Amino acid sequence: MPALVLLGAQWGDEGKGKATDLLGGSVDYVVRYQGGNNAGHTVVVGDQKYALHLLPSGILTPECTPVIGNGVVVDPSVLFSELNGLNERGVDTSKLLISGNAHIITPYNVTVDKVTERFLGKRKIGTTGRGIGPTYADKINRVGIRVQDLYDESILTQKVEAALDGKNQLLTKVFNRRAIEVEQIVEELLTYADRLKPYVADTVLVLNQALDDDKVVLFEGGQGTLLDIDHGTYPFVTSSNPTAGGACTGSGVGPTKISRVIGILKAYTTRVGAGPFPTELFDADGDALRRIGGERGVTTGRDRRCGWFDAVIARYATRVNGLTDFFLTKLDVLTGWEEIPVCVAYEIDGKRVEELPYSQTDFHHAKPIYENLPGWSEDITKAKTFADLPKNAQAYVKALEEMSGAPISAIGVGPGRTETIEVNSFI
């Protein structure tokens, strides 16, 4: 049985939550493998809308076991707030598993994130200020706090002391801030230990045994391919690996066990935060995409930057992730345009470039080369099959599929759980 990876093929916010939720009834485990509460998914179930930030989308499917893997960074206060909100709405969250090796976002990580971003001024990255980057930095610097450390007060104290040795120097001498007390941090972190304990597990063992027992495991990435720390538009990226390779390191499941990699593509393009965006629109079309598509960040609350579909980025996502399929979302948002431009290549220094340039300088100067495709005016939200779509909508999907380099196996025609056309089965 398959292990599937489902990830964003653009800059995030592509609709991964809906795609994961759609598959949730067919899978046994849904695993978040990277990121933290800087990601966000909106899932619509019937007339209910759920905004998830840290929890896997599979938490809304009773038969599914949701897992927070070792590659995720966890803010316990956010986790419990999210769990409380779901419990109050009648969602059973008792099956959640959290890796003991996942790293904890501490209060000092949040403080460092905010003061550092403010200090950067016009060179700021566009971080959410939730401590994600500093927590991953601590992990790499080997001064991070892991979930399992909450159950050994001596080790926890030593690790907090090691982390604050340098950070307090930075806070007091560079940022003119008050030093943070070790005892205060340890005391706060220990308050989470008892409530976390029922969820903590050796998730690497659990997931590998599940696959050995022919269970279906879905790995859910946060953010998107172009925000990957290695393969994204650096330095305007996240601090982890949302690409397919991150599913292995962030969960402890080897690459030979992954059978399918599904990329989520929005029918146009958006991004949140700073950084290059060749197809970004600053006109009435951009405003219309933002308004009709409800383009506001689930976690950040910021308006998303909007632009036309970028096939260069889609091809790049296919290549670096080894994508086997695409799930195309928000096709309904494009209803009403007489013509829909699609970026098929870039112009850089007067030359046509059809692949994503490796040079940051070139990408910053890339100008989109558009091909106009005929639009449609018919309402497509009730379409149940590909044949139900207007001919021009069908042609648009087929053109995107050909340009992007992988088959489109599902199409979102509305925000609801049932408003999806399944062209080919993912499982």
Short mmCIF file of C-alpha atoms in Angstrom, two decimals:
data_model
loop_
_atom_site.label_atom_id
_atom_site.label_comp_id
_atom_site.label_asym_id
_atom_site.label_seq_id
_atom_site.Cartn_x
_atom_site.Cartn_y
_atom_site.Cartn_z
CA MET A 1 0.00 0.00 0.00
CA PRO A 2 1.22 3.52 -0.75
CA ALA A 3 3.01 6.15 1.24
CA LEU A 4 2.05 9.46 -0.36
CA VAL A 5 3.55 12.92 -0.06
CA LEU A 6 1.27 15.90 -0.57
CA LEU A 7 2.95 19.30 -0.84
CA GLY A 8 2.64 22.81 -2.18
CA ALA A 9 4.01 23.34 -5.67
CA GLN A 10 4.14 27.14 -5.50
CA TRP A 11 4.75 29.54 -2.57
CA GLY A 12 2.27 27.89 -0.23
CA ASP A 13 -1.44 28.59 0.36
CA GLU A 14 -2.36 26.36 -2.60
CA GLY A 15 -5.15 24.51 -0.80
CA LYS A 16 -3.23 21.60 0.72
CA GLY A 17 -5.68 21.36 3.58
CA LYS A 18 -8.56 20.57 1.28
CA ALA A 19 -6.52 18.03 -0.65
CA THR A 20 -5.34 16.30 2.53
CA ASP A 21 -8.83 16.29 3.96
CA LEU A 22 -10.23 14.84 0.73
CA LEU A 23 -7.78 11.94 0.98
CA GLY A 24 -8.21 11.61 4.73
CA GLY A 25 -10.99 9.06 4.50
CA SER A 26 -8.77 6.77 2.44
CA VAL A 27 -5.64 6.92 4.57
CA ASP A 28 -4.75 5.63 8.01
CA TYR A 29 -2.17 8.25 9.05
CA VAL A 30 -1.67 11.91 8.09
CA VAL A 31 1.77 13.27 9.01
CA ARG A 32 3.01 16.86 9.24
CA TYR A 33 6.74 16.56 8.56
CA GLN A 34 8.11 20.13 8.76
CA GLY A 35 7.31 23.70 9.65
CA GLY A 36 5.30 24.92 12.58
CA ASN A 37 2.42 27.28 13.24
CA ASN A 38 3.70 29.56 10.48
CA ALA A 39 1.71 27.39 8.07
CA GLY A 40 -2.05 27.35 7.77
CA HIS A 41 -4.74 25.23 6.15
CA THR A 42 -8.41 26.07 5.72
CA VAL A 43 -10.68 23.02 5.50
CA VAL A 44 -14.42 23.32 4.78
CA VAL A 45 -16.57 20.41 6.00
CA GLY A 46 -20.23 20.92 5.15
CA ASP A 47 -21.09 24.39 6.42
CA GLN A 48 -18.19 24.36 8.88
CA LYS A 49 -14.84 26.04 8.21
CA TYR A 50 -11.75 24.99 10.15
CA ALA A 51 -8.49 26.97 10.24
CA LEU A 52 -5.58 24.69 11.15
CA HIS A 53 -2.10 26.04 11.81
CA LEU A 54 -0.04 23.31 13.43
CA LEU A 55 -2.26 20.23 13.44
CA PRO A 56 -2.36 17.86 10.43
CA SER A 57 -5.54 18.22 8.37
CA GLY A 58 -6.31 14.56 9.02
CA ILE A 59 -7.36 15.52 12.54
CA LEU A 60 -10.82 16.19 11.08
CA THR A 61 -11.20 12.60 9.85
CA PRO A 62 -12.25 10.28 12.72
CA GLU A 63 -10.74 7.13 11.17
CA CYS A 64 -7.34 8.77 10.65
CA THR A 65 -4.41 9.05 13.07
CA PRO A 66 -2.83 12.52 12.83
CA VAL A 67 0.92 12.71 13.49
CA ILE A 68 3.28 15.62 14.16
CA GLY A 69 6.65 14.32 13.01
CA ASN A 70 10.17 14.96 14.24
CA GLY A 71 10.77 17.61 11.58
CA VAL A 72 8.08 19.92 12.96
CA VAL A 73 8.72 22.69 15.51
CA VAL A 74 5.97 22.86 18.13
CA ASP A 75 4.72 25.83 20.11
CA PRO A 76 2.86 24.10 22.98
CA SER A 77 0.62 27.09 23.71
CA VAL A 78 -0.52 27.20 20.07
CA LEU A 79 -0.96 23.43 20.00
CA PHE A 80 -3.24 23.41 23.05
CA SER A 81 -5.17 26.43 21.85
CA GLU A 82 -5.85 24.66 18.57
CA LEU A 83 -6.78 21.40 20.30
CA ASN A 84 -9.13 23.24 22.66
CA GLY A 85 -10.82 24.99 19.76
CA LEU A 86 -11.45 21.70 17.95
CA ASN A 87 -12.63 19.94 21.10
CA GLU A 88 -15.15 22.72 21.72
CA ARG A 89 -16.54 22.09 18.24
CA GLY A 90 -16.92 18.37 18.90
CA VAL A 91 -13.80 17.14 17.06
CA ASP A 92 -12.09 14.16 18.72
CA THR A 93 -8.37 14.94 18.97
CA SER A 94 -7.36 12.03 21.20
CA LYS A 95 -5.63 10.07 18.43
CA LEU A 96 -2.98 12.73 17.82
CA LEU A 97 0.64 11.54 18.06
CA ILE A 98 3.63 13.87 18.54
CA SER A 99 7.24 12.86 17.98
CA GLY A 100 9.39 13.03 21.08
CA ASN A 101 12.15 14.33 18.79
CA ALA A 102 10.15 17.34 17.56
CA HIS A 103 11.65 20.63 18.71
CA ILE A 104 9.88 23.06 21.01
CA ILE A 105 9.41 26.73 20.12
CA THR A 106 10.36 28.52 23.33
CA PRO A 107 9.38 32.07 24.37
CA TYR A 108 12.94 33.25 23.71
CA ASN A 109 12.77 31.90 20.14
CA VAL A 110 9.71 34.09 19.54
CA THR A 111 11.43 37.12 21.08
CA VAL A 112 14.56 36.69 18.96
CA ASP A 113 12.45 36.24 15.81
CA LYS A 114 10.56 39.49 16.35
CA VAL A 115 13.47 41.72 17.35
CA THR A 116 15.71 40.38 14.57
CA GLU A 117 13.10 40.97 11.88
CA ARG A 118 12.47 44.48 13.17
CA PHE A 119 16.21 45.16 13.18
CA LEU A 120 16.48 44.19 9.49
CA GLY A 121 14.24 47.09 8.45
CA LYS A 122 13.77 47.24 4.68
CA ARG A 123 15.81 44.03 4.32
CA LYS A 124 13.30 42.02 6.36
CA ILE A 125 12.39 38.52 5.19
CA GLY A 126 8.67 38.68 5.94
CA THR A 127 8.80 36.15 8.79
CA THR A 128 5.59 35.50 10.74
CA GLY A 129 7.41 36.33 13.98
CA ARG A 130 6.38 33.05 15.58
CA GLY A 131 9.88 31.84 16.44
CA ILE A 132 10.12 29.25 13.66
CA GLY A 133 13.48 30.31 12.20
CA PRO A 134 15.28 30.72 15.54
CA THR A 135 13.99 27.32 16.68
CA TYR A 136 15.40 25.63 13.58
CA ALA A 137 18.63 27.58 14.08
CA ASP A 138 18.85 26.22 17.62
CA LYS A 139 18.25 22.74 16.25
CA ILE A 140 21.14 23.07 13.81
CA ASN A 141 23.34 24.68 16.48
CA ARG A 142 22.53 21.74 18.78
CA VAL A 143 21.08 23.89 21.54
CA GLY A 144 17.44 23.12 20.73
CA ILE A 145 14.80 21.90 23.18
CA ARG A 146 12.98 18.72 22.16
CA VAL A 147 9.63 17.44 23.37
CA GLN A 148 11.33 14.58 25.20
CA ASP A 149 13.42 17.07 27.21
CA LEU A 150 10.32 18.14 29.11
CA TYR A 151 10.47 14.84 30.99
CA ASP A 152 13.96 15.35 32.42
CA GLU A 153 14.15 18.63 34.33
CA SER A 154 17.93 18.44 34.72
CA ILE A 155 18.56 18.06 30.99
CA LEU A 156 15.94 20.72 30.20
CA THR A 157 17.62 23.23 32.53
CA GLN A 158 21.06 22.55 31.06
CA LYS A 159 19.78 23.01 27.52
CA VAL A 160 17.92 26.24 28.30
CA GLU A 161 21.07 27.58 29.99
CA ALA A 162 23.16 26.73 26.92
CA ALA A 163 20.68 28.38 24.58
CA LEU A 164 20.35 31.56 26.66
CA ASP A 165 24.10 32.04 27.14
CA GLY A 166 24.40 33.47 23.65
CA LYS A 167 20.88 34.83 23.23
CA ASN A 168 21.00 37.01 26.31
CA GLN A 169 24.24 38.55 25.06
CA LEU A 170 22.48 39.34 21.79
CA LEU A 171 19.35 40.68 23.44
CA THR A 172 21.09 42.91 25.95
CA LYS A 173 24.09 44.17 23.98
CA VAL A 174 22.72 44.39 20.45
CA PHE A 175 18.98 44.88 20.82
CA ASN A 176 19.01 46.66 24.20
CA ARG A 177 16.51 44.18 25.64
CA ARG A 178 16.24 42.65 29.08
CA ALA A 179 17.92 39.28 29.65
CA ILE A 180 15.65 36.24 29.89
CA GLU A 181 15.83 34.15 33.05
CA VAL A 182 16.54 30.44 32.75
CA GLU A 183 14.26 29.51 35.66
CA GLN A 184 11.31 31.35 34.14
CA ILE A 185 11.62 29.48 30.84
CA VAL A 186 12.09 26.07 32.49
CA GLU A 187 9.08 26.64 34.73
CA GLU A 188 6.87 27.59 31.79
CA LEU A 189 7.97 24.67 29.64
CA LEU A 190 7.37 22.18 32.46
CA THR A 191 3.75 23.31 32.72
CA TYR A 192 3.12 21.68 29.34
CA ALA A 193 4.69 18.31 30.17
CA ASP A 194 1.74 16.49 31.73
CA ARG A 195 -0.76 17.51 29.08
CA LEU A 196 1.62 16.67 26.24
CA LYS A 197 2.56 13.25 27.59
CA PRO A 198 -0.46 11.24 26.29
CA TYR A 199 0.36 12.36 22.75
CA VAL A 200 4.13 11.76 22.77
CA ALA A 201 5.32 8.68 20.88
CA ASP A 202 8.16 7.15 18.90
CA THR A 203 6.51 8.20 15.67
CA VAL A 204 9.36 6.85 13.50
CA LEU A 205 8.61 3.35 14.79
CA VAL A 206 4.84 3.85 14.58
CA LEU A 207 4.91 5.00 10.95
CA ASN A 208 7.32 2.35 9.71
CA GLN A 209 5.32 -0.40 11.41
CA ALA A 210 2.16 1.02 9.88
CA LEU A 211 3.65 0.81 6.39
CA ASP A 212 4.89 -2.72 7.09
CA ASP A 213 1.29 -3.57 8.02
CA ASP A 214 0.01 -2.21 4.68
CA LYS A 215 -1.48 0.93 6.18
CA VAL A 216 -1.74 4.06 4.02
CA VAL A 217 0.34 7.01 5.23
CA LEU A 218 -0.04 10.53 3.84
CA PHE A 219 2.76 13.05 4.45
CA GLU A 220 1.53 16.63 4.49
CA GLY A 221 3.90 19.51 3.86
CA GLY A 222 3.44 23.05 5.09
CA GLN A 223 4.27 26.14 2.99
CA GLY A 224 5.38 25.32 -0.58
CA THR A 225 8.24 24.32 -2.86
CA LEU A 226 9.43 27.89 -3.54
CA LEU A 227 9.72 28.48 0.22
CA ASP A 228 12.05 25.51 0.76
CA ILE A 229 15.25 26.50 2.60
CA ASP A 230 17.40 24.76 -0.05
CA HIS A 231 15.29 24.90 -3.20
CA GLY A 232 13.20 28.04 -2.74
CA THR A 233 13.69 31.73 -3.50
CA TYR A 234 16.39 32.12 -0.83
CA PRO A 235 16.61 34.10 1.42
CA PHE A 236 12.87 34.75 1.18
CA VAL A 237 12.04 31.24 2.31
CA THR A 238 10.98 29.25 5.36
CA SER A 239 13.48 27.49 7.64
CA SER A 240 12.69 23.89 6.70
CA ASN A 241 12.24 21.59 3.71
CA PRO A 242 8.62 21.50 2.43
CA THR A 243 9.83 19.61 -0.66
CA ALA A 244 9.39 15.85 -0.97
CA GLY A 245 12.81 15.04 0.50
CA GLY A 246 11.75 16.72 3.73
CA ALA A 247 9.05 14.09 4.18
CA CYS A 248 11.75 11.47 4.74
CA THR A 249 13.96 13.42 7.12
CA GLY A 250 10.99 14.94 8.92
CA SER A 251 9.29 11.62 9.62
CA GLY A 252 11.96 8.92 9.66
CA VAL A 253 10.44 7.01 6.74
CA GLY A 254 12.91 6.10 3.98
CA PRO A 255 12.48 7.28 0.37
CA THR A 256 12.02 3.75 -0.98
CA LYS A 257 8.71 3.56 0.89
CA ILE A 258 7.20 6.59 -0.85
CA SER A 259 5.17 5.65 -3.91
CA ARG A 260 3.48 8.89 -4.95
CA VAL A 261 4.22 12.61 -4.67
CA ILE A 262 1.28 14.95 -5.25
CA GLY A 263 1.82 18.67 -5.87
CA ILE A 264 -0.91 21.17 -5.06
CA LEU A 265 -1.21 23.92 -7.67
CA LYS A 266 -3.48 26.93 -7.48
CA ALA A 267 -5.02 27.84 -10.87
CA TYR A 268 -3.23 31.18 -10.47
CA THR A 269 -0.31 32.15 -8.19
CA THR A 270 -0.04 33.79 -4.77
CA ARG A 271 2.60 34.39 -2.14
CA VAL A 272 2.80 35.97 1.31
CA GLY A 273 5.80 37.92 2.54
CA ALA A 274 8.72 39.52 0.74
CA GLY A 275 10.65 38.18 -2.24
CA PRO A 276 10.53 37.98 -6.03
CA PHE A 277 7.23 37.14 -7.75
CA PRO A 278 7.43 37.51 -11.57
CA THR A 279 3.70 37.28 -12.34
CA GLU A 280 2.51 39.53 -9.48
CA LEU A 281 -0.33 41.85 -10.47
CA PHE A 282 -0.76 45.39 -9.18
CA ASP A 283 -3.96 46.16 -11.09
CA ALA A 284 -7.68 45.42 -11.02
CA ASP A 285 -7.07 41.79 -12.03
CA GLY A 286 -4.85 41.28 -8.99
CA ASP A 287 -7.46 42.88 -6.76
CA ALA A 288 -10.17 40.67 -8.27
CA LEU A 289 -8.16 37.47 -7.72
CA ARG A 290 -7.55 38.50 -4.11
CA ARG A 291 -11.23 39.32 -3.49
CA ILE A 292 -12.83 36.37 -5.31
CA GLY A 293 -10.25 33.89 -4.05
CA GLY A 294 -10.42 35.13 -0.45
CA GLU A 295 -6.67 35.51 -0.53
CA ARG A 296 -5.81 36.29 3.06
CA GLY A 297 -3.28 34.21 4.99
CA VAL A 298 -4.87 31.67 7.36
CA THR A 299 -2.09 32.06 9.91
CA THR A 300 -0.75 35.56 9.20
CA GLY A 301 -3.97 37.40 8.37
CA ARG A 302 -2.02 39.23 5.68
CA ASP A 303 -3.40 39.83 2.20
CA ARG A 304 -1.68 37.54 -0.29
CA ARG A 305 0.10 38.92 -3.31
CA CYS A 306 -1.69 37.63 -6.41
CA GLY A 307 -0.63 36.91 -9.98
CA TRP A 308 -1.31 34.75 -13.01
CA PHE A 309 -0.31 31.09 -13.21
CA ASP A 310 3.43 30.55 -13.60
CA ALA A 311 4.27 27.40 -15.58
CA VAL A 312 8.02 27.90 -15.04
CA ILE A 313 7.54 27.46 -11.30
CA ALA A 314 5.25 24.48 -11.83
CA ARG A 315 7.87 22.72 -13.99
CA TYR A 316 10.50 23.43 -11.34
CA ALA A 317 8.29 21.92 -8.63
CA THR A 318 7.79 18.82 -10.75
CA ARG A 319 11.52 18.40 -11.09
CA VAL A 320 12.74 18.99 -7.52
CA ASN A 321 9.94 16.95 -5.94
CA GLY A 322 9.68 14.15 -8.48
CA LEU A 323 5.95 14.88 -8.71
CA THR A 324 3.71 12.11 -10.01
CA ASP A 325 0.44 14.12 -9.94
CA PHE A 326 -1.03 17.55 -9.49
CA PHE A 327 -4.14 18.62 -7.60
CA LEU A 328 -5.31 21.89 -9.23
CA THR A 329 -7.24 24.11 -6.84
CA LYS A 330 -9.44 27.23 -7.10
CA LEU A 331 -10.23 26.87 -10.79
CA ASP A 332 -13.61 28.46 -10.01
CA VAL A 333 -11.92 31.75 -9.06
CA LEU A 334 -10.98 32.31 -12.71
CA THR A 335 -14.60 32.21 -13.91
CA GLY A 336 -15.54 35.46 -15.63
CA TRP A 337 -12.30 36.44 -17.35
CA GLU A 338 -12.54 36.73 -21.14
CA GLU A 339 -8.88 35.80 -21.47
CA ILE A 340 -6.54 34.31 -18.86
CA PRO A 341 -2.80 34.97 -19.22
CA VAL A 342 -0.41 32.15 -18.31
CA CYS A 343 3.31 32.70 -17.84
CA VAL A 344 5.07 30.20 -20.10
CA ALA A 345 8.63 31.55 -19.84
CA TYR A 346 10.68 34.51 -18.58
CA GLU A 347 12.60 37.24 -20.32
CA ILE A 348 15.95 37.86 -18.61
CA ASP A 349 18.39 40.34 -20.13
CA GLY A 350 16.55 40.13 -23.42
CA LYS A 351 16.67 36.32 -23.60
CA ARG A 352 13.80 33.84 -23.33
CA VAL A 353 14.29 31.46 -20.38
CA GLU A 354 11.95 28.49 -19.92
CA GLU A 355 13.37 27.06 -16.69
CA LEU A 356 13.74 28.65 -13.28
CA PRO A 357 17.10 30.47 -13.17
CA TYR A 358 19.41 29.26 -10.42
CA SER A 359 20.76 32.79 -9.94
CA GLN A 360 18.89 34.93 -7.43
CA THR A 361 19.82 38.03 -9.42
CA ASP A 362 18.35 36.63 -12.63
CA PHE A 363 15.14 35.59 -10.91
CA HIS A 364 14.71 39.06 -9.40
CA HIS A 365 14.94 40.52 -12.91
CA ALA A 366 12.76 37.92 -14.64
CA LYS A 367 9.85 39.33 -16.65
CA PRO A 368 6.95 37.00 -17.47
CA ILE A 369 6.23 35.99 -21.05
CA TYR A 370 2.50 35.34 -21.29
CA GLU A 371 0.29 33.22 -23.48
CA ASN A 372 -3.39 34.17 -23.35
CA LEU A 373 -5.90 31.35 -23.03
CA PRO A 374 -9.66 31.81 -23.62
CA GLY A 375 -11.71 32.14 -20.45
CA TRP A 376 -15.23 31.05 -19.48
CA SER A 377 -18.24 32.63 -17.79
CA GLU A 378 -20.22 29.53 -16.74
CA ASP A 379 -20.51 28.57 -13.05
CA ILE A 380 -18.34 25.48 -12.52
CA THR A 381 -18.90 24.89 -8.79
CA LYS A 382 -21.51 22.16 -9.48
CA ALA A 383 -19.31 20.23 -11.93
CA LYS A 384 -18.83 16.59 -10.91
CA THR A 385 -16.78 15.32 -13.85
CA PHE A 386 -14.17 16.80 -16.16
CA ALA A 387 -16.72 16.67 -18.99
CA ASP A 388 -19.04 18.93 -16.96
CA LEU A 389 -16.54 21.79 -17.22
CA PRO A 390 -16.95 24.37 -20.02
CA LYS A 391 -14.75 23.60 -23.02
CA ASN A 392 -12.49 26.56 -22.33
CA ALA A 393 -12.03 25.49 -18.71
CA GLN A 394 -11.13 22.00 -19.92
CA ALA A 395 -8.63 23.49 -22.36
CA TYR A 396 -7.12 25.63 -19.57
CA VAL A 397 -6.59 22.59 -17.35
CA LYS A 398 -5.06 20.58 -20.19
CA ALA A 399 -2.73 23.44 -21.10
CA LEU A 400 -1.52 23.75 -17.49
CA GLU A 401 -1.01 20.00 -17.32
CA GLU A 402 1.11 19.99 -20.47
CA MET A 403 3.18 22.98 -19.35
CA SER A 404 3.74 21.68 -15.82
CA GLY A 405 5.04 18.21 -16.65
CA ALA A 406 2.77 15.96 -14.57
CA PRO A 407 -0.86 14.83 -14.90
CA ILE A 408 -3.60 16.78 -13.11
CA SER A 409 -5.50 14.12 -11.19
CA ALA A 410 -7.95 16.30 -9.27
CA ILE A 411 -9.49 19.75 -9.73
CA GLY A 412 -10.96 22.00 -7.06
CA VAL A 413 -14.05 23.82 -8.34
CA GLY A 414 -15.15 25.33 -5.02
CA PRO A 415 -14.13 25.59 -1.37
CA GLY A 416 -16.30 22.75 -0.08
CA ARG A 417 -15.11 19.24 0.67
CA THR A 418 -17.29 17.80 -2.13
CA GLU A 419 -16.50 20.49 -4.70
CA THR A 420 -13.72 18.52 -6.34
CA ILE A 421 -13.45 16.69 -9.62
CA GLU A 422 -11.37 13.53 -9.34
CA VAL A 423 -9.83 12.75 -12.74
CA ASN A 424 -7.58 9.90 -11.56
CA SER A 425 -7.55 8.20 -8.17
CA PHE A 426 -4.60 9.05 -5.92
CA ILE A 427 -4.83 5.74 -4.08
#
